[in-house]
mmCIF file of C-alpha atoms in Angstrom:
data_model
loop_
_atom_site.group_PDB
_atom_site.id
_atom_site.type_symbol
_atom_site.label_atom_id
_atom_site.label_comp_id
_atom_site.label_asym_id
_atom_site.label_seq_id
_atom_site.Cartn_x
_atom_site.Cartn_y
_atom_site.Cartn_z
ATOM 1 C CA MET A 1 -0.423 -18.099 20.404
ATOM 2 C CA GLN A 2 -2.230 -21.034 18.779
ATOM 3 C CA THR A 3 -4.487 -21.386 21.837
ATOM 4 C CA CYS A 4 -5.354 -17.700 21.657
ATOM 5 C CA ARG A 5 -6.066 -18.074 17.937
ATOM 6 C CA SER A 6 -8.352 -21.063 18.566
ATOM 7 C CA ARG A 7 -10.255 -19.235 21.255
ATOM 8 C CA LEU A 8 -10.599 -16.210 19.021
ATOM 9 C CA LEU A 9 -11.965 -18.299 16.166
ATOM 10 C CA GLY A 10 -14.451 -19.845 18.569
ATOM 11 C CA PHE A 11 -15.545 -16.384 19.609
ATOM 12 C CA VAL A 12 -15.749 -15.327 15.971
ATOM 13 C CA CYS A 13 -17.922 -18.324 15.152
ATOM 14 C CA ALA A 14 -20.337 -17.537 17.986
ATOM 15 C CA SER A 15 -20.407 -13.844 17.158
ATOM 16 C CA ALA A 16 -20.773 -14.591 13.468
ATOM 17 C CA LEU A 17 -23.863 -16.655 14.157
ATOM 18 C CA ALA A 18 -25.621 -13.672 15.675
ATOM 19 C CA TRP A 19 -24.285 -11.447 12.908
ATOM 20 C CA VAL A 20 -25.499 -13.605 10.034
ATOM 21 C CA LEU A 21 -28.841 -14.238 11.693
ATOM 22 C CA ALA A 22 -29.333 -10.505 11.547
ATOM 23 C CA LEU A 23 -28.452 -10.602 7.850
ATOM 24 C CA GLY A 24 -30.820 -13.462 7.216
ATOM 25 C CA VAL A 25 -28.100 -15.837 6.065
ATOM 26 C CA ALA A 26 -29.315 -18.641 8.304
ATOM 27 C CA SER A 27 -32.595 -18.739 6.415
ATOM 28 C CA LEU A 28 -30.805 -19.742 3.222
ATOM 29 C CA PRO A 29 -31.485 -23.210 1.795
ATOM 30 C CA ALA A 30 -29.081 -25.967 2.727
ATOM 31 C CA ALA A 31 -26.311 -27.161 0.404
ATOM 32 C CA GLY A 32 -27.727 -29.164 -2.470
ATOM 33 C CA ALA A 33 -30.903 -27.095 -2.483
ATOM 34 C CA GLY A 34 -29.558 -23.867 -3.914
ATOM 35 C CA GLY A 35 -27.123 -23.077 -1.133
ATOM 36 C CA THR A 36 -23.826 -23.841 -2.835
ATOM 37 C CA LEU A 37 -21.164 -21.346 -3.840
ATOM 38 C CA ASN A 38 -18.108 -21.870 -6.023
ATOM 39 C CA VAL A 39 -15.211 -19.606 -5.122
ATOM 40 C CA LEU A 40 -11.894 -18.988 -6.894
ATOM 41 C CA TYR A 41 -8.855 -17.801 -4.936
ATOM 42 C CA MET A 42 -5.101 -17.889 -5.407
ATOM 43 C CA ALA A 43 -2.499 -19.964 -3.589
ATOM 44 C CA GLN A 44 0.354 -17.467 -3.561
ATOM 45 C CA ALA A 45 0.576 -14.102 -1.778
ATOM 46 C CA GLY A 46 -2.135 -12.754 0.498
ATOM 47 C CA TYR A 47 -4.262 -14.959 2.729
ATOM 48 C CA GLN A 48 -2.987 -18.514 2.511
ATOM 49 C CA PRO A 49 -5.284 -21.400 1.486
ATOM 50 C CA ASP A 50 -5.701 -22.632 5.070
ATOM 51 C CA ASP A 51 -6.905 -19.169 6.117
ATOM 52 C CA VAL A 52 -9.400 -18.919 3.267
ATOM 53 C CA ARG A 53 -10.638 -22.430 4.027
ATOM 54 C CA ALA A 54 -11.095 -21.485 7.697
ATOM 55 C CA MET A 55 -13.178 -18.456 6.696
ATOM 56 C CA ALA A 56 -15.319 -20.613 4.429
ATOM 57 C CA ASP A 57 -15.743 -23.187 7.211
ATOM 58 C CA LEU A 58 -17.018 -20.463 9.530
ATOM 59 C CA PHE A 59 -19.491 -19.313 6.900
ATOM 60 C CA GLU A 60 -20.700 -22.858 6.330
ATOM 61 C CA GLU A 61 -21.082 -23.354 10.079
ATOM 62 C CA VAL A 62 -23.361 -20.360 10.533
ATOM 63 C CA SER A 63 -25.253 -20.450 7.229
ATOM 64 C CA ASP A 64 -25.798 -24.116 6.266
ATOM 65 C CA ALA A 65 -24.479 -23.147 2.838
ATOM 66 C CA LYS A 66 -21.747 -25.083 1.047
ATOM 67 C CA VAL A 67 -18.605 -23.337 -0.219
ATOM 68 C CA ASN A 68 -16.476 -25.077 -2.838
ATOM 69 C CA LEU A 69 -13.035 -23.469 -2.983
ATOM 70 C CA THR A 70 -10.662 -23.663 -5.938
ATOM 71 C CA PHE A 71 -7.065 -22.492 -5.455
ATOM 72 C CA VAL A 72 -4.782 -21.725 -8.394
ATOM 73 C CA LYS A 73 -1.544 -19.827 -8.916
ATOM 74 C CA TYR A 74 -1.917 -16.118 -9.490
ATOM 75 C CA ASP A 75 -0.848 -16.426 -13.122
ATOM 76 C CA GLU A 76 -3.825 -18.725 -13.783
ATOM 77 C CA MET A 77 -6.452 -16.509 -12.146
ATOM 78 C CA HIS A 78 -7.175 -14.094 -14.979
ATOM 79 C CA GLU A 79 -7.799 -16.768 -17.610
ATOM 80 C CA LYS A 80 -10.069 -18.766 -15.309
ATOM 81 C CA ILE A 81 -12.155 -15.690 -14.487
ATOM 82 C CA VAL A 82 -12.539 -14.787 -18.172
ATOM 83 C CA THR A 83 -13.522 -18.367 -19.005
ATOM 84 C CA SER A 84 -16.121 -18.342 -16.231
ATOM 85 C CA ALA A 85 -17.471 -14.980 -17.427
ATOM 86 C CA ILE A 86 -18.161 -16.140 -20.991
ATOM 87 C CA ALA A 87 -19.816 -19.401 -19.950
ATOM 88 C CA PRO A 88 -23.650 -19.566 -20.016
ATOM 89 C CA VAL A 89 -23.518 -20.357 -16.291
ATOM 90 C CA ALA A 90 -20.645 -19.067 -14.184
ATOM 91 C CA THR A 91 -18.060 -21.648 -13.145
ATOM 92 C CA TYR A 92 -17.414 -19.488 -10.109
ATOM 93 C CA ASP A 93 -19.785 -17.273 -8.155
ATOM 94 C CA VAL A 94 -17.153 -15.333 -6.197
ATOM 95 C CA VAL A 95 -13.628 -14.605 -7.427
ATOM 96 C CA LEU A 96 -10.568 -12.821 -6.196
ATOM 97 C CA LEU A 97 -10.215 -9.560 -8.120
ATOM 98 C CA ASP A 98 -6.766 -8.009 -8.266
ATOM 99 C CA LEU A 99 -7.081 -4.227 -8.414
ATOM 100 C CA ILE A 100 -5.303 -4.201 -11.793
ATOM 101 C CA TRP A 101 -8.231 -6.084 -13.366
ATOM 102 C CA THR A 102 -10.903 -3.639 -12.203
ATOM 103 C CA ALA A 103 -11.058 -1.578 -15.393
ATOM 104 C CA GLU A 104 -11.005 -4.590 -17.714
ATOM 105 C CA PHE A 105 -13.605 -6.696 -15.916
ATOM 106 C CA ALA A 106 -15.856 -3.694 -15.293
ATOM 107 C CA SER A 107 -15.733 -2.412 -18.868
ATOM 108 C CA ARG A 108 -16.540 -5.917 -20.135
ATOM 109 C CA ARG A 109 -19.244 -6.373 -17.457
ATOM 110 C CA MET A 110 -17.736 -9.648 -16.297
ATOM 111 C CA VAL A 111 -18.452 -8.896 -12.644
ATOM 112 C CA ALA A 112 -21.469 -7.351 -10.949
ATOM 113 C CA PRO A 113 -21.437 -3.854 -9.387
ATOM 114 C CA LEU A 114 -21.812 -3.905 -5.604
ATOM 115 C CA ASP A 115 -22.941 -0.341 -4.878
ATOM 116 C CA ASP A 116 -26.442 -1.435 -3.867
ATOM 117 C CA PHE A 117 -24.900 -3.594 -1.132
ATOM 118 C CA ILE A 118 -22.118 -1.366 0.216
ATOM 119 C CA THR A 119 -23.546 1.014 2.808
ATOM 120 C CA PRO A 120 -22.312 4.549 3.572
ATOM 121 C CA GLN A 121 -21.139 3.273 6.971
ATOM 122 C CA MET A 122 -19.006 0.626 5.304
ATOM 123 C CA ARG A 123 -17.498 3.158 2.908
ATOM 124 C CA ALA A 124 -16.647 5.516 5.764
ATOM 125 C CA ASP A 125 -14.542 2.824 7.460
ATOM 126 C CA ILE A 126 -12.338 2.054 4.428
ATOM 127 C CA LYS A 127 -9.649 4.455 3.261
ATOM 128 C CA PRO A 128 -10.429 5.896 -0.204
ATOM 129 C CA ALA A 129 -7.077 4.670 -1.542
ATOM 130 C CA ILE A 130 -8.233 1.097 -0.911
ATOM 131 C CA LEU A 131 -11.886 1.347 -1.932
ATOM 132 C CA ASP A 132 -11.205 3.481 -5.007
ATOM 133 C CA ALA A 133 -8.939 0.765 -6.391
ATOM 134 C CA PHE A 134 -12.101 -1.178 -7.223
ATOM 135 C CA VAL A 135 -14.073 1.743 -8.642
ATOM 136 C CA PHE A 136 -14.408 2.204 -12.408
ATOM 137 C CA ASP A 137 -16.884 4.250 -14.403
ATOM 138 C CA GLY A 138 -18.447 5.476 -11.166
ATOM 139 C CA LYS A 139 -19.286 2.017 -9.782
ATOM 140 C CA THR A 140 -17.692 -0.342 -7.268
ATOM 141 C CA TRP A 141 -16.910 -3.778 -8.722
ATOM 142 C CA ALA A 142 -15.418 -5.620 -5.757
ATOM 143 C CA MET A 143 -15.487 -5.477 -1.988
ATOM 144 C CA PRO A 144 -11.973 -4.866 -0.605
ATOM 145 C CA PHE A 145 -10.719 -8.095 0.961
ATOM 146 C CA LEU A 146 -7.179 -7.303 2.013
ATOM 147 C CA ALA A 147 -4.826 -4.359 1.752
ATOM 148 C CA ASN A 148 -1.852 -6.138 0.255
ATOM 149 C CA PHE A 149 1.343 -4.206 -0.436
ATOM 150 C CA GLN A 150 5.071 -4.773 -0.315
ATOM 151 C CA LEU A 151 7.337 -4.299 2.687
ATOM 152 C CA PHE A 152 11.059 -4.513 3.380
ATOM 153 C CA PHE A 153 12.503 -7.658 4.937
ATOM 154 C CA TYR A 154 16.017 -7.701 6.351
ATOM 155 C CA ASN A 155 18.288 -9.993 8.356
ATOM 156 C CA GLN A 156 19.433 -8.070 11.421
ATOM 157 C CA ARG A 157 22.146 -10.581 12.323
ATOM 158 C CA MET A 158 23.790 -10.221 8.907
ATOM 159 C CA ILE A 159 23.590 -6.432 9.172
ATOM 160 C CA GLU A 160 25.408 -6.504 12.516
ATOM 161 C CA GLN A 161 27.995 -8.983 11.246
ATOM 162 C CA ALA A 162 28.737 -6.544 8.427
ATOM 163 C CA GLY A 163 29.427 -3.803 10.985
ATOM 164 C CA PHE A 164 26.163 -1.855 10.882
ATOM 165 C CA SER A 165 23.651 -1.262 13.645
ATOM 166 C CA GLY A 166 20.384 -1.272 11.771
ATOM 167 C CA PRO A 167 18.629 -1.503 8.416
ATOM 168 C CA PRO A 168 19.366 0.961 5.608
ATOM 169 C CA GLN A 169 17.223 4.068 5.225
ATOM 170 C CA THR A 170 18.200 4.666 1.603
ATOM 171 C CA LEU A 171 18.984 2.486 -1.391
ATOM 172 C CA GLU A 172 22.519 3.841 -1.353
ATOM 173 C CA GLU A 173 22.973 2.715 2.254
ATOM 174 C CA MET A 174 21.591 -0.694 1.324
ATOM 175 C CA VAL A 175 24.158 -1.087 -1.456
ATOM 176 C CA GLU A 176 26.911 -0.121 1.013
ATOM 177 C CA GLN A 177 25.730 -2.766 3.480
ATOM 178 C CA MET A 178 25.413 -5.424 0.780
ATOM 179 C CA LYS A 179 28.941 -4.785 -0.472
ATOM 180 C CA ALA A 180 30.271 -5.169 3.065
ATOM 181 C CA MET A 181 28.369 -8.431 3.538
ATOM 182 C CA LYS A 182 29.703 -9.823 0.289
ATOM 183 C CA ALA A 183 33.285 -8.730 1.032
ATOM 184 C CA LYS A 184 33.184 -10.426 4.452
ATOM 185 C CA GLY A 185 31.677 -13.621 3.059
ATOM 186 C CA ILE A 186 28.545 -13.317 5.176
ATOM 187 C CA VAL A 187 26.235 -14.124 2.279
ATOM 188 C CA SER A 188 26.945 -14.832 -1.392
ATOM 189 C CA TYR A 189 24.093 -12.734 -2.749
ATOM 190 C CA PRO A 190 22.654 -10.220 -0.245
ATOM 191 C CA TRP A 191 19.581 -9.376 -2.350
ATOM 192 C CA THR A 192 16.891 -11.729 -3.640
ATOM 193 C CA ASP A 193 13.686 -10.813 -5.445
ATOM 194 C CA SER A 194 10.891 -11.974 -7.749
ATOM 195 C CA TRP A 195 12.144 -10.802 -11.129
ATOM 196 C CA ASN A 196 10.805 -13.581 -13.321
ATOM 197 C CA GLN A 197 8.860 -12.432 -16.386
ATOM 198 C CA LYS A 198 5.523 -12.310 -14.581
ATOM 199 C CA GLU A 199 3.321 -9.720 -12.884
ATOM 200 C CA GLY A 200 5.641 -9.640 -9.881
ATOM 201 C CA LEU A 201 8.321 -8.017 -12.060
ATOM 202 C CA THR A 202 5.980 -5.146 -12.918
ATOM 203 C CA CYS A 203 5.259 -4.715 -9.210
ATOM 204 C CA GLU A 204 8.957 -4.557 -8.325
ATOM 205 C CA PHE A 205 9.556 -1.981 -11.045
ATOM 206 C CA VAL A 206 6.622 0.147 -9.822
ATOM 207 C CA TRP A 207 7.880 0.434 -6.243
ATOM 208 C CA LEU A 208 11.458 1.029 -7.355
ATOM 209 C CA THR A 209 10.286 3.821 -9.641
ATOM 210 C CA GLY A 210 8.490 5.240 -6.617
ATOM 211 C CA ALA A 211 11.667 4.880 -4.560
ATOM 212 C CA PHE A 212 13.418 7.122 -7.085
ATOM 213 C CA GLY A 213 10.669 9.714 -6.744
ATOM 214 C CA GLY A 214 8.233 9.008 -9.573
ATOM 215 C CA ASP A 215 5.464 6.901 -11.067
ATOM 216 C CA THR A 216 5.368 4.643 -14.097
ATOM 217 C CA PHE A 217 2.318 6.354 -15.673
ATOM 218 C CA ASP A 218 1.158 9.974 -15.578
ATOM 219 C CA ALA A 219 -2.232 11.281 -14.427
ATOM 220 C CA GLN A 220 -3.645 10.770 -17.941
ATOM 221 C CA GLY A 221 -2.678 7.095 -17.944
ATOM 222 C CA ARG A 222 0.256 7.451 -20.327
ATOM 223 C CA PRO A 223 3.588 5.654 -19.740
ATOM 224 C CA VAL A 224 6.462 7.861 -18.574
ATOM 225 C CA PHE A 225 8.780 5.220 -17.125
ATOM 226 C CA ASN A 226 11.406 5.515 -19.862
ATOM 227 C CA ARG A 227 12.911 8.621 -18.303
ATOM 228 C CA GLY A 228 13.839 9.980 -14.893
ATOM 229 C CA PRO A 229 12.803 7.736 -11.962
ATOM 230 C CA GLY A 230 11.757 4.789 -14.138
ATOM 231 C CA LEU A 231 15.053 4.697 -15.971
ATOM 232 C CA LYS A 232 16.968 5.004 -12.684
ATOM 233 C CA ALA A 233 14.955 2.122 -11.258
ATOM 234 C CA LEU A 234 15.852 -0.286 -14.056
ATOM 235 C CA GLU A 235 19.478 0.847 -14.064
ATOM 236 C CA PHE A 236 19.553 0.087 -10.326
ATOM 237 C CA MET A 237 18.195 -3.423 -10.867
ATOM 238 C CA VAL A 238 20.779 -4.111 -13.573
ATOM 239 C CA ARG A 239 23.536 -2.734 -11.320
ATOM 240 C CA LEU A 240 22.629 -5.145 -8.506
ATOM 241 C CA LEU A 241 23.028 -8.058 -10.913
ATOM 242 C CA ASP A 242 26.228 -6.721 -12.476
ATOM 243 C CA GLU A 243 27.889 -6.237 -9.092
ATOM 244 C CA GLY A 244 26.889 -9.658 -7.799
ATOM 245 C CA LEU A 245 24.647 -8.210 -5.111
ATOM 246 C CA ALA A 246 21.383 -9.653 -6.447
ATOM 247 C CA ASN A 247 21.065 -13.390 -6.801
ATOM 248 C CA PRO A 248 20.883 -14.344 -10.522
ATOM 249 C CA LYS A 249 18.166 -16.766 -9.430
ATOM 250 C CA SER A 250 15.963 -13.685 -8.986
ATOM 251 C CA LEU A 251 15.427 -13.725 -12.760
ATOM 252 C CA THR A 252 13.396 -16.927 -12.375
ATOM 253 C CA ASN A 253 12.000 -16.369 -8.875
ATOM 254 C CA ASP A 254 8.369 -15.632 -8.142
ATOM 255 C CA GLU A 255 7.322 -14.143 -4.788
ATOM 256 C CA ALA A 256 7.176 -17.542 -3.080
ATOM 257 C CA ALA A 257 10.679 -18.449 -4.253
ATOM 258 C CA ALA A 258 12.063 -15.102 -3.098
ATOM 259 C CA LYS A 259 10.432 -15.691 0.279
ATOM 260 C CA ASP A 260 12.038 -19.130 0.448
ATOM 261 C CA ASP A 261 15.483 -17.643 -0.258
ATOM 262 C CA PHE A 262 15.072 -15.172 2.580
ATOM 263 C CA ILE A 263 13.638 -17.453 5.266
ATOM 264 C CA ALA A 264 16.308 -20.065 4.456
ATOM 265 C CA GLY A 265 18.942 -17.492 5.437
ATOM 266 C CA ASN A 266 20.291 -17.153 1.903
ATOM 267 C CA ALA A 267 19.686 -13.409 1.571
ATOM 268 C CA ALA A 268 19.983 -10.326 3.749
ATOM 269 C CA PHE A 269 17.366 -8.203 1.997
ATOM 270 C CA THR A 270 14.236 -8.524 -0.086
ATOM 271 C CA THR A 271 10.856 -6.909 -0.581
ATOM 272 C CA ASN A 272 7.696 -8.946 -0.626
ATOM 273 C CA TRP A 273 4.006 -8.905 0.151
ATOM 274 C CA THR A 274 2.617 -8.929 3.671
ATOM 275 C CA PHE A 275 2.273 -12.741 3.729
ATOM 276 C CA GLN A 276 6.034 -13.178 4.237
ATOM 277 C CA TYR A 277 5.997 -11.724 7.757
ATOM 278 C CA GLY A 278 4.126 -14.623 9.336
ATOM 279 C CA LEU A 279 6.125 -17.285 7.517
ATOM 280 C CA MET A 280 9.402 -15.583 8.421
ATOM 281 C CA ASN A 281 8.537 -16.011 12.107
ATOM 282 C CA ASP A 282 7.275 -19.601 11.848
ATOM 283 C CA PRO A 283 9.987 -21.921 13.250
ATOM 284 C CA SER A 284 8.546 -24.882 11.357
ATOM 285 C CA VAL A 285 9.553 -23.345 8.008
ATOM 286 C CA SER A 286 11.961 -20.474 8.757
ATOM 287 C CA LYS A 287 15.652 -20.458 9.670
ATOM 288 C CA VAL A 288 15.674 -16.729 10.417
ATOM 289 C CA VAL A 289 13.265 -16.557 13.347
ATOM 290 C CA GLY A 290 14.517 -13.729 15.556
ATOM 291 C CA ASP A 291 16.931 -12.492 12.879
ATOM 292 C CA GLY A 292 14.444 -11.692 10.144
ATOM 293 C CA ARG A 293 12.769 -8.334 10.556
ATOM 294 C CA MET A 294 10.250 -6.260 8.637
ATOM 295 C CA GLY A 295 10.435 -2.504 8.059
ATOM 296 C CA LEU A 296 9.884 0.296 5.608
ATOM 297 C CA ILE A 297 11.254 -0.042 2.081
ATOM 298 C CA PRO A 298 14.225 2.320 1.640
ATOM 299 C CA VAL A 299 14.199 4.988 -1.055
ATOM 300 C CA ALA A 300 16.916 6.780 -3.008
ATOM 301 C CA ALA A 301 18.790 9.466 -1.095
ATOM 302 C CA ASP A 302 17.465 12.207 -3.384
ATOM 303 C CA ALA A 303 13.880 11.077 -2.826
ATOM 304 C CA ARG A 304 14.406 10.935 0.935
ATOM 305 C CA ALA A 305 15.892 14.413 0.907
ATOM 306 C CA ALA A 306 12.762 15.576 -0.911
ATOM 307 C CA GLY A 307 10.589 14.231 1.911
ATOM 308 C CA ALA A 308 9.846 10.618 0.966
ATOM 309 C CA ARG A 309 10.528 8.135 3.777
ATOM 310 C CA THR A 310 9.505 5.030 1.870
ATOM 311 C CA ALA A 311 7.722 3.688 -1.216
ATOM 312 C CA SER A 312 5.771 0.554 -2.045
ATOM 313 C CA VAL A 313 3.392 -0.965 -4.591
ATOM 314 C CA SER A 314 -0.262 -1.790 -4.020
ATOM 315 C CA GLY A 315 -1.609 -5.274 -4.515
ATOM 316 C CA PHE A 316 -5.060 -4.796 -3.039
ATOM 317 C CA GLN A 317 -7.384 -7.750 -3.388
ATOM 318 C CA GLY A 318 -11.150 -7.602 -3.650
ATOM 319 C CA ALA A 319 -13.916 -10.186 -3.580
ATOM 320 C CA ALA A 320 -16.089 -9.887 -6.696
ATOM 321 C CA ILE A 321 -19.317 -11.546 -7.792
ATOM 322 C CA MET A 322 -19.473 -12.887 -11.327
ATOM 323 C CA ALA A 323 -22.106 -11.151 -13.451
ATOM 324 C CA ASN A 324 -23.434 -14.493 -14.690
ATOM 325 C CA SER A 325 -23.667 -16.083 -11.244
ATOM 326 C CA ARG A 326 -27.098 -17.497 -10.423
ATOM 327 C CA SER A 327 -26.488 -17.098 -6.687
ATOM 328 C CA LYS A 328 -25.757 -13.402 -6.338
ATOM 329 C CA GLU A 329 -27.646 -12.944 -3.061
ATOM 330 C CA LEU A 330 -25.828 -15.805 -1.359
ATOM 331 C CA ALA A 331 -22.584 -14.690 -2.992
ATOM 332 C CA TRP A 332 -22.909 -11.214 -1.466
ATOM 333 C CA LYS A 333 -23.596 -12.648 1.986
ATOM 334 C CA TYR A 334 -20.443 -14.741 1.683
ATOM 335 C CA VAL A 335 -18.454 -11.732 0.467
ATOM 336 C CA ARG A 336 -19.841 -9.578 3.254
ATOM 337 C CA PHE A 337 -18.925 -12.250 5.787
ATOM 338 C CA ILE A 338 -15.300 -12.896 4.757
ATOM 339 C CA THR A 339 -14.577 -9.175 4.366
ATOM 340 C CA SER A 340 -16.298 -8.184 7.627
ATOM 341 C CA PRO A 341 -14.386 -6.478 10.454
ATOM 342 C CA LEU A 342 -15.241 -9.431 12.666
ATOM 343 C CA VAL A 343 -13.534 -11.979 10.436
ATOM 344 C CA GLN A 344 -10.604 -9.744 9.519
ATOM 345 C CA ARG A 345 -9.998 -9.178 13.226
ATOM 346 C CA ALA A 346 -9.419 -12.934 13.540
ATOM 347 C CA PHE A 347 -6.968 -13.077 10.608
ATOM 348 C CA LEU A 348 -4.502 -10.289 11.335
ATOM 349 C CA GLN A 349 -1.640 -11.966 9.471
ATOM 350 C CA GLU A 350 -2.814 -9.776 6.581
ATOM 351 C CA MET A 351 -3.520 -6.052 6.783
ATOM 352 C CA PRO A 352 -7.265 -5.508 7.337
ATOM 353 C CA VAL A 353 -9.071 -3.105 5.035
ATOM 354 C CA TRP A 354 -11.118 -1.555 7.858
ATOM 355 C CA THR A 355 -9.674 1.537 9.525
ATOM 356 C CA SER A 356 -11.485 0.688 12.761
ATOM 357 C CA VAL A 357 -9.758 -2.709 12.894
ATOM 358 C CA GLN A 358 -6.342 -1.283 11.992
ATOM 359 C CA GLN A 359 -6.580 1.256 14.805
ATOM 360 C CA SER A 360 -8.158 -1.033 17.414
ATOM 361 C CA ALA A 361 -6.346 -1.778 20.653
ATOM 362 C CA TYR A 362 -6.727 -5.471 19.905
ATOM 363 C CA ALA A 363 -4.947 -5.189 16.542
ATOM 364 C CA GLN A 364 -2.181 -3.090 18.078
ATOM 365 C CA THR A 365 -1.648 -5.797 20.705
ATOM 366 C CA MET A 366 -1.842 -8.800 18.409
ATOM 367 C CA ASP A 367 0.173 -7.292 15.572
ATOM 368 C CA PRO A 368 3.097 -5.254 16.941
ATOM 369 C CA VAL A 369 4.136 -4.148 13.432
ATOM 370 C CA ILE A 370 0.728 -2.901 12.317
ATOM 371 C CA GLY A 371 2.013 0.677 12.708
ATOM 372 C CA VAL A 372 4.814 -0.067 10.229
ATOM 373 C CA LYS A 373 2.285 -1.604 7.863
ATOM 374 C CA ALA A 374 0.033 1.450 8.150
ATOM 375 C CA GLU A 375 2.898 3.803 7.277
ATOM 376 C CA GLN A 376 3.959 1.623 4.348
ATOM 377 C CA LEU A 377 0.358 1.488 3.153
ATOM 378 C CA GLY A 378 0.332 5.272 3.012
ATOM 379 C CA ALA A 379 3.244 5.257 0.540
ATOM 380 C CA VAL A 380 1.970 2.808 -2.072
ATOM 381 C CA HIS A 381 2.257 3.464 -5.798
ATOM 382 C CA HIS A 382 -0.320 1.986 -8.135
ATOM 383 C CA ARG A 383 -0.083 0.178 -11.415
ATOM 384 C CA PRO A 384 -2.193 1.887 -14.114
ATOM 385 C CA LYS A 385 -5.963 1.392 -14.105
ATOM 386 C CA VAL A 386 -6.423 0.828 -17.844
ATOM 387 C CA PRO A 387 -8.719 -1.747 -19.551
ATOM 388 C CA PRO A 388 -5.908 -3.416 -21.542
ATOM 389 C CA TYR A 389 -3.815 -3.809 -18.379
ATOM 390 C CA PRO A 390 -2.766 -7.448 -18.960
ATOM 391 C CA GLU A 391 -1.294 -6.493 -22.336
ATOM 392 C CA VAL A 392 0.337 -3.364 -20.907
ATOM 393 C CA SER A 393 1.948 -5.294 -18.065
ATOM 394 C CA SER A 394 3.078 -8.080 -20.395
ATOM 395 C CA ILE A 395 4.926 -5.524 -22.523
ATOM 396 C CA MET A 396 6.596 -4.042 -19.453
ATOM 397 C CA GLN A 397 7.622 -7.465 -18.160
ATOM 398 C CA ARG A 398 9.115 -8.520 -21.488
ATOM 399 C CA TYR A 399 11.322 -5.475 -21.992
ATOM 400 C CA ILE A 400 12.379 -5.087 -18.364
ATOM 401 C CA HIS A 401 13.434 -8.727 -18.348
ATOM 402 C CA LEU A 402 15.407 -8.246 -21.567
ATOM 403 C CA ALA A 403 17.343 -5.469 -19.853
ATOM 404 C CA LEU A 404 17.991 -7.631 -16.796
ATOM 405 C CA GLU A 405 19.298 -10.353 -19.132
ATOM 406 C CA LYS A 406 21.632 -7.738 -20.694
ATOM 407 C CA LYS A 407 20.041 -8.213 -24.112
ATOM 408 C CA MET A 408 19.075 -4.536 -24.267
ATOM 409 C CA THR A 409 20.227 -1.477 -22.364
ATOM 410 C CA PRO A 410 17.746 -0.068 -19.822
ATOM 411 C CA GLN A 411 17.074 2.936 -22.048
ATOM 412 C CA GLN A 412 16.517 0.820 -25.162
ATOM 413 C CA ALA A 413 14.221 -1.560 -23.300
ATOM 414 C CA LEU A 414 12.069 1.135 -21.711
ATOM 415 C CA ASP A 415 11.809 3.190 -24.901
ATOM 416 C CA ALA A 416 10.619 0.113 -26.784
ATOM 417 C CA ALA A 417 8.106 -0.721 -24.042
ATOM 418 C CA VAL A 418 6.645 2.795 -24.080
ATOM 419 C CA ARG A 419 6.249 2.719 -27.870
ATOM 420 C CA GLU A 420 4.374 -0.588 -27.768
ATOM 421 C CA ILE A 421 2.153 0.467 -24.861
ATOM 422 C CA ASN A 422 1.184 3.708 -26.572
ATOM 423 C CA GLY A 423 0.118 1.571 -29.506
ATOM 424 C CA VAL A 424 -2.410 -0.405 -27.440
ATOM 425 C CA LEU A 425 -3.804 2.397 -25.268
#
């Protein structure tokens, strides 16, 4: 597999040379003479640092430009982008833009619109659900980089040891399987998750609300998660803790820690972003190679009866150009390169944004679960696209976590969160 990957990257490099020559990238000045870019990316979910570095190396090879990469944890990204935006000269030229920041950064003109660069042909090859995540006020503020979303990860060996043949299709079936695993001493805590008081907690709540048949905000952007599906979602989370099915450590876990629990064989079930699939099957870090599987996230029985097979949460990532960058032309050529079908074809550990790549025979061969990913992608639920999103999400995180800590009931916590959010919208 590594040999195939190396050969593919060699092919990509050769093909990229012809591609960028056509774009005029090779005529750019060398590093130190105006050909340097500073790029900010996260070291957490999504493409891993080694992948992003490899993409940058390819760009440097074919362009003679220099790319300085800075990797930080997701929780540090927002502040660093804001700091760069208010500086006289941008600290970073290209930044990772989480879809939840689109409205805020666009309304404050922190990033540059890309509509003059994105061609009709490019738009036609990206599903509207992905591209529209980066549209605000009629303009496109980032080029989609990867279609990140959550999937279901399960340990098939533990399922069979508990007396079942396959993964649960509903949340109720999952609880039944977890109780059997716990009763038989197969695993102490069958469920692990990223429920620390960070953005990941909001994401988990969004997909669980979807799994109970609803959304956290209505079509007008107003919070409705304190009743119906939202309330059921939080009650379900609390129930998993109360019954000893969810690991209490989940309350301090981020996505990486939840991944570590699962690939160490300490959990039967979890949901996580697409990055976990590759690590789960890497024998150098995983103890569940062959046992760990990936599938569709189960939904509540009522939701399934109503026609829903699965639910997830979107975490689409885009590459944006800072409005105060002095290297916008070079920045776009870098963005165009790393988001191109050619490069994404070489890095299939993450879901490509291009429909043509997703449906290609090559992708189907190299990624046997791309069909599962495509179906899960079609069932994503979004966090609200509102300018004060960081404040909105912080309120949700705080009150949901209070309920998980049993300091408030689910109803009390969600009612209080809705009141505060309505006050800032």
